[in-house]
Amino acid sequence: MRSSGCLGALALSCVAVQAMLTNFTLDDTAPSIVYTEAPILRCSPDDGECSPDFTSQLFNGTSTMTDGTIVIPFTGSAMFVYLSTLGDCIFNLDGTDVFEFSRPNSTHSDDILLAWANTSMADAPHILRISPKLEDWFIQLDYVIYSHNVPTFRRGAIIGGTVVGALAAAVLLSIGAFWLKRRVRQKRVATRGIPLGDNWVDKPSLRVSRDEEK
Ligand SMILES: *[C@@H]1O[C@H](CO)[C@@H](O)[C@H](O)[C@H]1NC(C)=O
Ligand SMILES: *[C@@H]1O[C@H](CO)[C@@H](O)[C@H](O)[C@H]1NC(C)=O
Ligand SMILES: *[C@@H]1O[C@H](CO)[C@@H](O)[C@H](O)[C@H]1NC(C)=O
Ligand SMILES: *[C@@H]1O[C@H](CO)[C@@H](O)[C@H](O)[C@H]1NC(C)=O
C-alpha cells in the first residue's frame, strides 16, 4: 500500500521534528546541586529552625543558606534562579561572570526573588556558579527552573492514535460481519424442516410466497 507508506514516513518526520520547551524545577535539596561549603542553615517545615510563615512561602518548604559557592549543572536554554541574599552575589555561567545581583533596598532578606534569568543560552550542558561577592555575605537558595527542549511524540501519537482507532474499527467491523453471517446461517439451519403450513396466518409475507409457488 503506497499511500499508507507515505503516511507512515510523514508521521515519522513529524515525530523527529517536534520538540517542546519544557520546564524542570530543581529544589535547593536536589542531589545535582553542589554546595562547596557546608550550608549554614537549611530550612524545612518540620525542623523548627525557620518560622512556618517563612517555610510556607518556599518551594516545597525548603531553602538552603550558604556563604560558599553553589554549583548547578544543567542542560537547557533558559534558567531562572529564585533566592534571597544578604549582600550581592555573582552569577558565573560556564566560567564567565555574567551578572551581579543586588537585592533592592525595598526588599527584606527573607524575600525570595527571581535573582537571575537567562533565556538566551544554547540548549546544551551548562554549569552555573553562584557566589556571595564578599566574605560574610550569604545566599539563601530556594529553587531554580531550567527549560530544555524535549523531543515529543505528540503529533506522532495523534497519527498513531488514528491508525490504532482505524484498526480497532476494522477489527470490530469484521467481527460484526462474521457474527451476522453466523446468525444468518444459524437461522437458516433452525428454520430448515419446519413445515410452512397454513398455521402461519399472522405472516402475510409467507402466505404470499406460498401463493407464488402455485
Ligand atoms: C518556564 O518557567 C518560567 C519561569 O517561571 C516561565 O517564565 C516560562 O514561561 C516557563 N516556560 C514554559 C515553557 O513553561
Ligand atoms: C519535597 O520534599 C520532600 C520531603 O520533604 C521530598 O521527599 C521531595 O522529593 C521534595 N520534592 C521535590 C520536588 O524536591
Ligand atoms: C541601597 O542602600 C545602599 C546602602 O545603604 C546604597 O548604597 C544604595 O545606593 C541603595 N540602593 C538603592 C537602589 O537605593
Ligand atoms: C545569558 O547567556 C548568554 C549565552 O551564554 C550570555 O552571553 C549572556 O551574557 C547571559 N546573560 C546574562 C544576563 O546572564
Tab-separated table of N, CA, C and O and ligand atoms in Angstrom, residues 103-106, ligand 3:
chain	number	residue	atom	x	y	z
A	103	ARG	N	20.187	42.828	45.863
A	103	ARG	CA	18.783	42.824	46.286
A	103	ARG	C	18.307	44.265	46.458
A	103	ARG	O	18.992	45.073	47.090
A	104	PRO	N	17.166	44.622	45.855
A	104	PRO	CA	16.670	46.004	46.002
A	104	PRO	C	16.495	46.361	47.480
A	104	PRO	O	16.072	45.512	48.264
A	105	ASN	N	16.863	47.608	47.841
A	105	ASN	CA	16.778	48.030	49.250
A	105	ASN	C	15.368	47.926	49.804
A	105	ASN	O	15.190	47.807	51.009
A	106	SER	N	14.385	47.978	48.934
A	106	SER	CA	12.991	47.931	49.400
A	106	SER	C	12.566	46.521	49.808
A	106	SER	O	11.474	46.343	50.349
B	3	LIG	C1	20.673	50.741	48.876
B	3	LIG	O1	21.387	51.026	50.081
B	3	LIG	C2	22.789	51.170	49.900
B	3	LIG	C3	23.452	51.377	51.251
B	3	LIG	O2	22.548	51.660	52.241
B	3	LIG	C4	23.073	52.350	48.957
B	3	LIG	O3	24.461	52.470	48.755
B	3	LIG	C5	22.374	52.112	47.640
B	3	LIG	O4	22.519	53.212	46.794
B	3	LIG	C6	20.903	51.846	47.848
B	3	LIG	N1	20.320	51.440	46.601
B	3	LIG	C7	19.211	51.964	46.129
B	3	LIG	C8	18.728	51.447	44.829
B	3	LIG	O5	18.584	52.801	46.757
